[in-house]
XYZ file of C-alpha atoms in Angstrom:
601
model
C 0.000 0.000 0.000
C 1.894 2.987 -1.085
C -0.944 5.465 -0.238
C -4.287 5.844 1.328
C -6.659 8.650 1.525
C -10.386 9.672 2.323
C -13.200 11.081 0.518
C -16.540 11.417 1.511
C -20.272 11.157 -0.333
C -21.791 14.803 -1.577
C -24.592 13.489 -2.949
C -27.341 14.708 0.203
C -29.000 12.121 2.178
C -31.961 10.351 0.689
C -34.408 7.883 2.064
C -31.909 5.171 1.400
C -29.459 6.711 2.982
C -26.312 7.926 1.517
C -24.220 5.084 2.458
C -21.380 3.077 0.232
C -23.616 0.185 0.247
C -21.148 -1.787 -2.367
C -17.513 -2.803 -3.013
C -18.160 -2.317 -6.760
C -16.685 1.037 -8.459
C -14.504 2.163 -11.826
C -11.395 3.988 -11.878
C -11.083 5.480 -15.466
C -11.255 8.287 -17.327
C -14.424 8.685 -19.484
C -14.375 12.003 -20.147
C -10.788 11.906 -21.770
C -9.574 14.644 -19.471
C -6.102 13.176 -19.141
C -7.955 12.508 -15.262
C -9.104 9.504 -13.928
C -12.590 9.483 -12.686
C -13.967 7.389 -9.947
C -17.775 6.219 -10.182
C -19.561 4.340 -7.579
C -23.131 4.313 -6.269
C -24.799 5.353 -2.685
C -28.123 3.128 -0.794
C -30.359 5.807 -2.097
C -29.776 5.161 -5.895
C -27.356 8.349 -6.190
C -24.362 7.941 -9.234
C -21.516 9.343 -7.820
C -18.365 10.504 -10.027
C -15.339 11.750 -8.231
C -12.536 13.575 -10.126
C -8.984 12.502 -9.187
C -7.143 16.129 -9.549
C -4.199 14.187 -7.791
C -3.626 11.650 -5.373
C -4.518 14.150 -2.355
C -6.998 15.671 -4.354
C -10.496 14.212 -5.104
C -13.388 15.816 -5.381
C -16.887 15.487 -6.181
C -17.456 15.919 -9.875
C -20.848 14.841 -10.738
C -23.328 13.097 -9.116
C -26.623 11.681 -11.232
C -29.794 10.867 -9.128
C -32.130 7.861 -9.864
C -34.658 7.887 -7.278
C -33.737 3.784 -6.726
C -33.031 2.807 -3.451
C -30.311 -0.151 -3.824
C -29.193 -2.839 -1.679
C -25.950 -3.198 -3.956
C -24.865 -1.969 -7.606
C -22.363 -3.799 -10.143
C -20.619 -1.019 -12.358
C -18.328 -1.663 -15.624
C -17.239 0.584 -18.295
C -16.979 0.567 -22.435
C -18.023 1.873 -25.705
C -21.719 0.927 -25.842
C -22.719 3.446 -28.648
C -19.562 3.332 -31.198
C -18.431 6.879 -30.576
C -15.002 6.611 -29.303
C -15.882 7.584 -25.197
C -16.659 5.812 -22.480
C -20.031 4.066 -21.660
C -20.898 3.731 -17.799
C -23.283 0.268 -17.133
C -24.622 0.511 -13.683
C -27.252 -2.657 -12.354
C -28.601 -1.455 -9.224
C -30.346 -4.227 -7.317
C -33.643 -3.596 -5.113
C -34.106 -3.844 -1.393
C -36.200 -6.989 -0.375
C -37.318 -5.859 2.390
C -38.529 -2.647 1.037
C -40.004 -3.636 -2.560
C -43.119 -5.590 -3.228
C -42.222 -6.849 -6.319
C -38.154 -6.611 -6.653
C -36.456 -5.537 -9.574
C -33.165 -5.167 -11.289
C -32.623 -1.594 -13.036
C -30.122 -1.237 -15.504
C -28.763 2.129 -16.752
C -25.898 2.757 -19.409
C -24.582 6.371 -20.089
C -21.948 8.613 -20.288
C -21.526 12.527 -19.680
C -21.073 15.064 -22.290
C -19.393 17.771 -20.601
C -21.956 18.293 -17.993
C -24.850 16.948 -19.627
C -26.005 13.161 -19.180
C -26.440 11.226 -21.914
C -28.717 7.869 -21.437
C -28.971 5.359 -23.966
C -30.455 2.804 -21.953
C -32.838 2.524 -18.775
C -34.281 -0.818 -18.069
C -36.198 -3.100 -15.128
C -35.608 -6.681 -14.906
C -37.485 -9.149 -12.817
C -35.298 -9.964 -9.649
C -36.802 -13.576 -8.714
C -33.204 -13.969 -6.604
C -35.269 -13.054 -3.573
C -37.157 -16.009 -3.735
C -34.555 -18.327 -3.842
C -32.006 -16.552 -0.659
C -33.388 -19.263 1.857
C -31.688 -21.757 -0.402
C -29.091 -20.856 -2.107
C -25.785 -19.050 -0.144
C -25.797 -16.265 -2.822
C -27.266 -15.471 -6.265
C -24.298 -14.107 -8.644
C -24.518 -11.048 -10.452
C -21.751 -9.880 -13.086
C -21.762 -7.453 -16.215
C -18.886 -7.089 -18.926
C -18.656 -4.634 -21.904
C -17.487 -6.718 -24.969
C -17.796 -6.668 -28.650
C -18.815 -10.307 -29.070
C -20.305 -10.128 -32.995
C -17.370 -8.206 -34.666
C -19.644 -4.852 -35.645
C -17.227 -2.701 -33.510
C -20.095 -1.894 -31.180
C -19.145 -3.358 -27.545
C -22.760 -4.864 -26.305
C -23.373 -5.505 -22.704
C -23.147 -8.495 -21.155
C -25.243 -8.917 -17.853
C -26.260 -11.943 -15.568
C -28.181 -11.512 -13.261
C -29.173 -14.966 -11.038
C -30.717 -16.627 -12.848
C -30.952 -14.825 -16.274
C -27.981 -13.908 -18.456
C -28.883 -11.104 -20.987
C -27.000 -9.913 -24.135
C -27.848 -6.247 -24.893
C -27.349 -4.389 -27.673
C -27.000 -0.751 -29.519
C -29.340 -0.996 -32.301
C -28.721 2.552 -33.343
C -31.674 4.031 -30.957
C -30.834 2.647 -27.465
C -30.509 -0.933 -26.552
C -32.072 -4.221 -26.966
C -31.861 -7.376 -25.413
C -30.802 -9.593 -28.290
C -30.096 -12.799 -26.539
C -31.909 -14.007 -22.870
C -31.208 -17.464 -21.567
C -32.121 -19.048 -18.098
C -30.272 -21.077 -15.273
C -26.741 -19.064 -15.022
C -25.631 -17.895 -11.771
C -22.090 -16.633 -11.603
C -19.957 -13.424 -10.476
C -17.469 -12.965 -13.475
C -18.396 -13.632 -17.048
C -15.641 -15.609 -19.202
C -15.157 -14.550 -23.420
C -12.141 -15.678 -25.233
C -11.589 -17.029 -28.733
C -10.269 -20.190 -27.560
C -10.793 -22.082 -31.447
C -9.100 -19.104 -32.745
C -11.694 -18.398 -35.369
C -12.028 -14.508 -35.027
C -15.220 -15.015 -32.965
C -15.431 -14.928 -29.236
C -17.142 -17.606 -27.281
C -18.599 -16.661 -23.928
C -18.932 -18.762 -21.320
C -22.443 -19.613 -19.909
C -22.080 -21.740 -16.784
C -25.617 -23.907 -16.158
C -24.759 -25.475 -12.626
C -21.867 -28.219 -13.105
C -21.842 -27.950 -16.840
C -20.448 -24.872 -19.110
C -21.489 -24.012 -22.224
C -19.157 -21.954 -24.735
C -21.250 -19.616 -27.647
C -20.644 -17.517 -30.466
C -22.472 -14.936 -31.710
C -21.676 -12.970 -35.283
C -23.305 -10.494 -36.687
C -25.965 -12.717 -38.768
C -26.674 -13.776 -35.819
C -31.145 -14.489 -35.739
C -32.802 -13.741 -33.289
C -36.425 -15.382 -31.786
C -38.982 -14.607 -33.999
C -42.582 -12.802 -32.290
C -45.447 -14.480 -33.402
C -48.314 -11.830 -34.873
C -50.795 -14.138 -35.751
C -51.774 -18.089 -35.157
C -55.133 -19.326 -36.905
C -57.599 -21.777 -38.312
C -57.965 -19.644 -41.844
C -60.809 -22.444 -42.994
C -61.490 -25.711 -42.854
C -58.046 -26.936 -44.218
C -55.536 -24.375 -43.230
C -53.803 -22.784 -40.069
C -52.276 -19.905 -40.733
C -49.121 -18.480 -39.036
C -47.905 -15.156 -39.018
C -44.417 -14.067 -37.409
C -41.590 -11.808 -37.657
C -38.220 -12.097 -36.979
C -34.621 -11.185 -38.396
C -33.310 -14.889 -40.106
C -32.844 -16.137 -43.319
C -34.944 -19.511 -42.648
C -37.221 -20.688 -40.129
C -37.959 -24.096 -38.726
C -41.696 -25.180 -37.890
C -42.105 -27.423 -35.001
C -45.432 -29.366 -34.193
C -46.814 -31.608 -32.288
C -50.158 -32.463 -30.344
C -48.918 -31.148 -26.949
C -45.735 -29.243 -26.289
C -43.750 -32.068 -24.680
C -43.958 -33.928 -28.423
C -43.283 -31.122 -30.847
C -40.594 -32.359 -33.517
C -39.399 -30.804 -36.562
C -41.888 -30.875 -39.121
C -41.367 -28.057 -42.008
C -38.872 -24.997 -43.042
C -39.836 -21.315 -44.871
C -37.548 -18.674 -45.936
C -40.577 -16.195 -45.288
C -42.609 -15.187 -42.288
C -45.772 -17.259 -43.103
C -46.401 -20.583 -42.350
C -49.506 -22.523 -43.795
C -50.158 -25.742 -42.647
C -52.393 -27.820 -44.828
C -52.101 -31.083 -43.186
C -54.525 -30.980 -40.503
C -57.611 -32.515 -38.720
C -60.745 -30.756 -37.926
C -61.635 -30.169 -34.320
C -57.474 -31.152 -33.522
C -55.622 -28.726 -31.108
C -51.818 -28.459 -32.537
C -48.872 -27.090 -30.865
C -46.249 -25.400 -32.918
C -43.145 -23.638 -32.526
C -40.742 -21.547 -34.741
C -36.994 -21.317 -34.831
C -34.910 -19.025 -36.730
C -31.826 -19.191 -38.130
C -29.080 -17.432 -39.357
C -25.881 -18.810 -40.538
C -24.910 -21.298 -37.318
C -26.923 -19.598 -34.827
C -30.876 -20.576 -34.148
C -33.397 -18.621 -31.518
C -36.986 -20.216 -31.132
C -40.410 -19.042 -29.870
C -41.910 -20.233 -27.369
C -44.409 -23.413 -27.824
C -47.912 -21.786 -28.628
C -51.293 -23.813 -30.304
C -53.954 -23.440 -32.116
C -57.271 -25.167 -32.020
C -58.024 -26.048 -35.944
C -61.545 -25.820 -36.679
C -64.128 -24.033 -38.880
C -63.874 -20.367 -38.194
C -67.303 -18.958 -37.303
C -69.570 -16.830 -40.028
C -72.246 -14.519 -39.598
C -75.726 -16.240 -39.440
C -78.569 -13.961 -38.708
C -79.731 -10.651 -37.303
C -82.669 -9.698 -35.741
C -84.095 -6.956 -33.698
C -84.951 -7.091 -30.477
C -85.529 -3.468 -29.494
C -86.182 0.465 -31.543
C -82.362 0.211 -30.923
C -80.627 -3.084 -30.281
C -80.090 -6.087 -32.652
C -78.745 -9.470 -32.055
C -76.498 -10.618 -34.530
C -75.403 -14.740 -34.355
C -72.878 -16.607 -36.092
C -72.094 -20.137 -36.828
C -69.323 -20.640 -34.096
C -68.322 -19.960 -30.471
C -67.378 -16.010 -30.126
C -64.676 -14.013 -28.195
C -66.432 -12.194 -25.510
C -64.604 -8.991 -26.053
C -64.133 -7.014 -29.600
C -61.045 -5.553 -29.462
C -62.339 -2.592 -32.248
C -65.798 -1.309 -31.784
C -65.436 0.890 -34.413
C -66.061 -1.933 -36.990
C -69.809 -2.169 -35.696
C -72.213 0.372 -36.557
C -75.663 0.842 -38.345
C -75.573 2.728 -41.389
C -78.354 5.793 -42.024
C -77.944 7.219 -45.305
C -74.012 8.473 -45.389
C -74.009 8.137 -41.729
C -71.739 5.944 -39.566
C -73.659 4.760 -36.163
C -71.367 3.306 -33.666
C -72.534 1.046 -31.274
C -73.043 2.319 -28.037
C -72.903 -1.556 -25.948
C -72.230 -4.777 -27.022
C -72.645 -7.790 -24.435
C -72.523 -11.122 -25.407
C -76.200 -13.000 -25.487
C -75.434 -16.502 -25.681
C -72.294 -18.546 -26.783
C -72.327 -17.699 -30.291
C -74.383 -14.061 -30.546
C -73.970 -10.514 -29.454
C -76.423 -7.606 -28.341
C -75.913 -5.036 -30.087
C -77.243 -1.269 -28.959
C -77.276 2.282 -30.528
C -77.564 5.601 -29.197
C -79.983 6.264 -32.382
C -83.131 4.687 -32.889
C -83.101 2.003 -36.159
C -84.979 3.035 -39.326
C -88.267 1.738 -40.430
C -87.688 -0.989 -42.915
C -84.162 -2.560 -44.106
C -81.688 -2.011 -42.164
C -77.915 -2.433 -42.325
C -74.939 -3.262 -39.381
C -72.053 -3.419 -40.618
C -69.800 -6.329 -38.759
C -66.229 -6.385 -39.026
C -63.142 -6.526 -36.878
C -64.354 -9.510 -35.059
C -63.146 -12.792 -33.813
C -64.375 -16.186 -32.995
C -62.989 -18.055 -29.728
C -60.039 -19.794 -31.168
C -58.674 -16.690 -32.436
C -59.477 -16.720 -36.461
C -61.221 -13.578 -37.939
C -64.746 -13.743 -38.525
C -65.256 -12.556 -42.290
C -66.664 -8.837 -42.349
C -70.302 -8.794 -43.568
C -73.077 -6.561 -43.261
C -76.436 -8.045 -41.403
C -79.533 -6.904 -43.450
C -82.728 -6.763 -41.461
C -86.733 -5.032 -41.630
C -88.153 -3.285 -38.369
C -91.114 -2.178 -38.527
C -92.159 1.022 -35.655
C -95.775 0.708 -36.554
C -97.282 -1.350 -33.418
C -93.733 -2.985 -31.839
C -94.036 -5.898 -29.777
C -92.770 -4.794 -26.169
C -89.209 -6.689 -25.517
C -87.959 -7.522 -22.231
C -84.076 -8.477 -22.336
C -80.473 -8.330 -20.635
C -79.380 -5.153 -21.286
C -76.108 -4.726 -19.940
C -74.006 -6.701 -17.329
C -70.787 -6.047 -15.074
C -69.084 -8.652 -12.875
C -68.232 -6.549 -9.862
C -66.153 -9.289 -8.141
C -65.282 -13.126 -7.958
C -68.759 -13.303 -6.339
C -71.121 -10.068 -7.075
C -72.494 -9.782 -10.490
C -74.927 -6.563 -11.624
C -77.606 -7.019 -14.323
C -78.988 -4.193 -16.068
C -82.506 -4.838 -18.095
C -84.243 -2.876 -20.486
C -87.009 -2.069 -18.484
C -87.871 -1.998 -14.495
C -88.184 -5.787 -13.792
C -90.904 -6.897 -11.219
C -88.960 -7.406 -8.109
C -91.375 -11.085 -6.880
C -89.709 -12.910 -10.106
C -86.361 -10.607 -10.573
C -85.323 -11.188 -6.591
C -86.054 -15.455 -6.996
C -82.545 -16.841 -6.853
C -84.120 -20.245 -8.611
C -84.940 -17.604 -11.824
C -80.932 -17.549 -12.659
C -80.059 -21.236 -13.794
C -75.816 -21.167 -14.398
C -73.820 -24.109 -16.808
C -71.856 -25.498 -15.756
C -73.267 -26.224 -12.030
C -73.206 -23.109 -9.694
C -75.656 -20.812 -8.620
C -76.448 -17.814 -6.984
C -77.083 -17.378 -3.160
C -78.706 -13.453 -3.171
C -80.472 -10.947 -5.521
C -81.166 -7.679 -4.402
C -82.283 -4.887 -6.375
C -79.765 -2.335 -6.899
C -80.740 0.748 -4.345
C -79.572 3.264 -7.235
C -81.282 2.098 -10.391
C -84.794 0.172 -10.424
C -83.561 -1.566 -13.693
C -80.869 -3.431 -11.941
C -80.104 -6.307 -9.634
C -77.122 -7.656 -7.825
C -76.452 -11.120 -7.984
C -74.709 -12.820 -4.988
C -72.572 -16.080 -5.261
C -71.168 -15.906 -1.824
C -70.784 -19.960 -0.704
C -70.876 -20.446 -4.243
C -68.316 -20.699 -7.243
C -66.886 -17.966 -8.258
C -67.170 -16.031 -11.784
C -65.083 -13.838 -13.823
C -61.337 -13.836 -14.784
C -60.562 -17.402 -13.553
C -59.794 -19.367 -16.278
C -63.943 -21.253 -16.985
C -66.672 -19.614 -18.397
C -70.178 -19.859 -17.042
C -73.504 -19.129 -19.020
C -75.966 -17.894 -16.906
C -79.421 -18.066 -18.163
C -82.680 -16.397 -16.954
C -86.187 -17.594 -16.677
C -89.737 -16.662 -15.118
C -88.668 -13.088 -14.661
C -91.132 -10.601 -15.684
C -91.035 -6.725 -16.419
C -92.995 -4.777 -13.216
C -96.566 -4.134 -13.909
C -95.965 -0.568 -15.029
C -93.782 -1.906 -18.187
C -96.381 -4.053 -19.857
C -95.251 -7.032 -17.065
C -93.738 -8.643 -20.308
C -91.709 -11.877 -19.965
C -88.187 -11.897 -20.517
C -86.899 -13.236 -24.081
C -86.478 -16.674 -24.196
C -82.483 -17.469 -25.395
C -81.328 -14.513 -26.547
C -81.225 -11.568 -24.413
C -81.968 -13.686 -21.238
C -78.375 -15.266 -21.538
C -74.753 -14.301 -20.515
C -71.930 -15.172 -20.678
C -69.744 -14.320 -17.243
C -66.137 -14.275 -18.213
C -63.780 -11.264 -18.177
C -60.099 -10.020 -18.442
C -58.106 -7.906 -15.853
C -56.276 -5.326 -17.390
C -52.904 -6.006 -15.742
C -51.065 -8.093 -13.090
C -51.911 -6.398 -10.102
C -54.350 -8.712 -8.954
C -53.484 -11.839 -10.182
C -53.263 -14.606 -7.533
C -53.098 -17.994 -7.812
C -55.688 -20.784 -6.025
C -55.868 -23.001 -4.410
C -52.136 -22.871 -2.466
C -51.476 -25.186 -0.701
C -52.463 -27.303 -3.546
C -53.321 -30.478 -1.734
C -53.292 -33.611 -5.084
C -55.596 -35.612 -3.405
C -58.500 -33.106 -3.161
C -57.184 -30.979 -6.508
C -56.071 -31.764 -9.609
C -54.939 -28.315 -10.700
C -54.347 -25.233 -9.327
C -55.603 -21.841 -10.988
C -54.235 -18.558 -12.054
C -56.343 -16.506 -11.865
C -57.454 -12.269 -12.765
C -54.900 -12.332 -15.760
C -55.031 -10.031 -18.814
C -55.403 -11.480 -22.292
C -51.882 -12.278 -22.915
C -50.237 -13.937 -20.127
C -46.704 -16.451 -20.525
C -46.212 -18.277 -16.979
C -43.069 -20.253 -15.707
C -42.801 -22.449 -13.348
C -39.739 -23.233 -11.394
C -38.391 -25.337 -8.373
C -35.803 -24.008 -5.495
C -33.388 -25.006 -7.410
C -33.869 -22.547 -10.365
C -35.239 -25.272 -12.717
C -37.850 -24.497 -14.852
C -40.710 -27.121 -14.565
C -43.722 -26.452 -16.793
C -44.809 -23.284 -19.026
C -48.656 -22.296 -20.447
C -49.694 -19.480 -21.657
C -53.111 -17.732 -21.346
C -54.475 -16.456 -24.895
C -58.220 -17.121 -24.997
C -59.261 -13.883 -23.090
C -61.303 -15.801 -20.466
C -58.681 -14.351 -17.674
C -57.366 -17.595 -16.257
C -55.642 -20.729 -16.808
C -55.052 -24.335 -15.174
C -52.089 -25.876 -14.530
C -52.070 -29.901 -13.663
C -49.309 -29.743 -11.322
C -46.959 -31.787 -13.874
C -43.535 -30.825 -14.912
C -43.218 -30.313 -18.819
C -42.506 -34.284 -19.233
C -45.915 -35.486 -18.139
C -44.572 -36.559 -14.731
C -46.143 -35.163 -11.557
C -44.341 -32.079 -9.335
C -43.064 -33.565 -5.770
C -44.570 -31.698 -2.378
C -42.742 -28.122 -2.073
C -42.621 -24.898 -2.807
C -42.472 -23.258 -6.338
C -41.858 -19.698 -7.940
C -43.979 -18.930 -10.688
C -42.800 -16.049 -13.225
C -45.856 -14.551 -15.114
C -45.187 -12.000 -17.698
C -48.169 -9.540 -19.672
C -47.506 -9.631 -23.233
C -48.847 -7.538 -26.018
C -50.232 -10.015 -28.128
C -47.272 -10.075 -29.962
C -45.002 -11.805 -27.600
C -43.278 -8.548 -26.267
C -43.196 -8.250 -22.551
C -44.858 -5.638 -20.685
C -44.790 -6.430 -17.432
C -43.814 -9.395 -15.181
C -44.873 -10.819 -11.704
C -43.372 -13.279 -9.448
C -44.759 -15.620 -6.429
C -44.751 -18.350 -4.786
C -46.955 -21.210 -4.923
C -47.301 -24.656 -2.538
C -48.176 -28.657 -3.945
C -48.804 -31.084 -1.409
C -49.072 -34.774 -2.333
């Protein structure tokens, strides 16, 4: 030790604290000063950078605040965006005790003059937490490197138990290359074949892997579309960056095997079965180097058609088609009723049975023909319903009174409002026995609603429950009557007297999963439950294995899982962390949640 000396954090005390919370810091100079700068991180998120005027002289030089209160930070330095200075990488890692859901947050920059330049700001899922009990420590390490040859140095990060690859695509970065199972401090890359391309070391437990990547490298191709086109097709629509693409398929997806190869991004199968659900998966390649999707299916079967129209109000229609429906139409705007030049859009939809919607206006319908236009819709499995127009006669003259479902809302698991056209008479609308449910459940309570005489609150409390779990439930209602004032008209027989109670959440907030402790030998499956639309779930053990992965795609806001590992086999008794991650749709992640869940044999 030749010499020692003291400096001291400027930064102002945050809720974290201002503390050196890490060993981890950089000694360099990235602003090309001819001086060495010194860049570490505080407890309350602060970037420190300390100017080394001379041995005896350091001083606070900048300091960069990201609001992130840290338990630790890993820091390296290189050339992320081409330009000839240096790039800062900082991974500051969340406080368990303090976060709900823990995270990873990754920031690369560098300074011009005084001004920060970011060119990338990302959160990762931190599912170490999880896993502390069992393991001694969960490694973290991050290396700048230019591992494909394109003089751009990409950044290298692995975070227990994730190793990333991300890279400066010109505006910011992307994570080019994700894989699972690596936990390690220090990351290994060396040309040991001596082939001009670096390998990089990817330890998986007792076994290392060595990989190359150049700069044809593919990478996994996001799935647009998957679909039953007719009666003899599925249709699959992807992108991605390779030259070719493998198709995978199989009738579950533990038994996909290589079954095809395109050079474009559509795939039509032609070889299929009617009423067969298929499992598919696509790889892409490029040169030596192949990235797949994950394994996704598609039910083959007829898509559904338009049927019939007909009116069941001065401004509602029912429209039915040949085939089971999607509850939910992602574009409204494709629905309206056409007067003269005029557009109508529809002011409600709500789906009247299995395979028909309700449809209501704001504006009354014409007398005579009429015309709805109908496009922008799909069935159940996913395949577009052809656009058509429904073509029907109403006549105002002497209209036969109606009494239907208007509207309905599914409060909670167990509380579900019905609105109906008209005031219904409260000795048939408040009979429990008058709302028959398939499959079996039923409803403990009706009570009229104390704000509006044209709805009631249905109570399942000691019952099933309803709503984003995964089943669907039709509820159907007989022997109610309008009151006495309204004609006391009986409700529509099939449509307009039937729902269909399913629903969507609109994020991850509430998801939860049931029952846990999942005991086999009174269950066989636990549910997840209050998911959005597009859901990819992971299951793993303590050990960081993954066992199983589903995905939820059918919009009914839930989804099963057998308690089997992806083999067939069944899970032992313990204790598992599930990763579930919100997608677009298109297989890009929005947001991720972690927890744990318990099987008992």
């Amino acid at each position: 030790l030749t010499y020692r000396t003291r400096f001291y954090n400027n930064s102002g005390m945050g809720f974290g604290g201002n503390m050196f919370n890490s060993p981890f810091l950089v000694v360099k100079d990235i602003d090309r000063d001819g001086k060495n700068e010194i860049v570490f991180t505080d407890s309350d998120g602060d970037i420190v950078v300390m100017k080394v005027n001379a041995l005896n002289d350091i001083r606070t030089d900048k300091i960069v605040r990201t609001g992130y209160i840290s338990s630790s930070s890993f820091i390296n330095t290189g050339d992320f965006n081409n330009d000839g200075q240096e790039d800062i990488a900082i991974l500051l890692q969340a406080v368990p005790e303090v976060d709900v859901a823990p995270y990873n947050r990754v920031i690369i920059f560098n300074f011009s003059g005084t001004s920060l330049n970011v060119s990338y700001d990302n959160a990762f899922v931190d599912p170490a937490v999880e896993f502390r009990s069992t393991f001694q420590r969960a490694s973290n390490a991050l290396k700048f490197f230019d591992i494909d040859g394109d003089f751009k140095q990409e950044l290298l990060l692995f975070t227990y138990p994730y190793a990333y690859v991300i890279k400066n695509q010109g505006i910011g970065g992307e994570v080019v290359s994700y894989d699972e199972n690596i936990n390690t401090n220090a990351i290994l890359i060396e040309d040991f074949d001596g082939n001009g391309i670096p390998e990089i070391a990817y330890p998986y437990g007792n076994t290392i892997k060595f990989f190359e990547f150049d700069q044809t490298r593919s990478f996994a191709p996001s799935i647009i579309s998957a679909f039953s086109r007719n009666e003899s097709q599925v249709v699959i629509n992807f992108q991605g960056t390779s030259t070719k693409y493998y198709i995978y398929r199989g009738t579950s997806d533990s038994t996909l095997v290589l079954y095809d190869s395109v050079s474009s991004q559509s795939y039509t199968d032609i070889n299929v079965t009617l009423n067969t659900t298929y499992w598919y998966r696509i790889e892409g390649q490029t040169s030596s180097f192949r990235a797949s999707t994950k394994s996704f299916k598609v039910f083959h079967h007829s898509p559904a058609k338009f049927l019939s129209a007909g009116v069941r109000s001065s401004n509602s229609v029912e429209v039915t088609f040949s085939g089971k429906m999607r509850k939910e139409v992602d574009d409204p705007a494709g629905l309206f009723l056409i007067k003269g030049t005029r557009k109508v859009p529809v002011s409600s939809y709500s789906p009247s049975g299995e395979s028909s919607f309700q449809l209501t206006f704001d504006e009354e319908l014409l007398p005579g023909v009429n015309s709805v236009v109908l496009s922008g819709l799909v069935d159940l499995y996913g395949s577009p319903v052809p656009s058509d127009t429904a073509r029907f006669s109403y006549s105002p003259g002497s209209p036969v009174a109606q009494f239907f479902v208007e509207s309905f809302r599914i409060i909670d698991n167990y509380t579900v409002s019905i609105t109906f056209n008209l005031e219904p008479d409260p000795a048939t609308a408040l009979q429990t026995t008058n709302y028959q449910f398939s499959p079996d459940n039923r409803a403990t309570s009706v009570t009229q609603s104390p704000g509006d005489a044209k709805t009631v609150i249905l109570g399942l409390k000691g019952a099933k429950p309803v709503g984003a779990l995964g089943r669907e439930y039709t509820l159907t209602i007989k022997g109610v009557r309008s009151s006495q004032t309204t004609g006391n008209v009986a409700i529509n027989q099939n449509a307009g007297a039937t729902i269909v109670l399913t629903s969507t959440s609109a994020n991850l907030d509430d998801m939860y999963v049931y029952p846990s402790p999942a005991d086999r030998s009174r269950h066989t499956s636990l549910t997840f439950a209050n998911l959005p639309r597009y859901v990819d779930i992971i299951i793993f053990n303590l050990d960081g294995k993954r066992i199983a992965e589903f995905s939820e795609s059918d919009g009914n806001g839930g989804i099963d899982w057998n308690m089997k590992d992806s083999e067939g086999q069944p899970v032992p008794s313990g204790v598992y962390i599930f990763r579930a991650s919100m997608t677009d749709g298109k297989g890009s992640e929005v947001s991720v949640k972690t927890g744990k869940l318990v099987v008992i044999n």
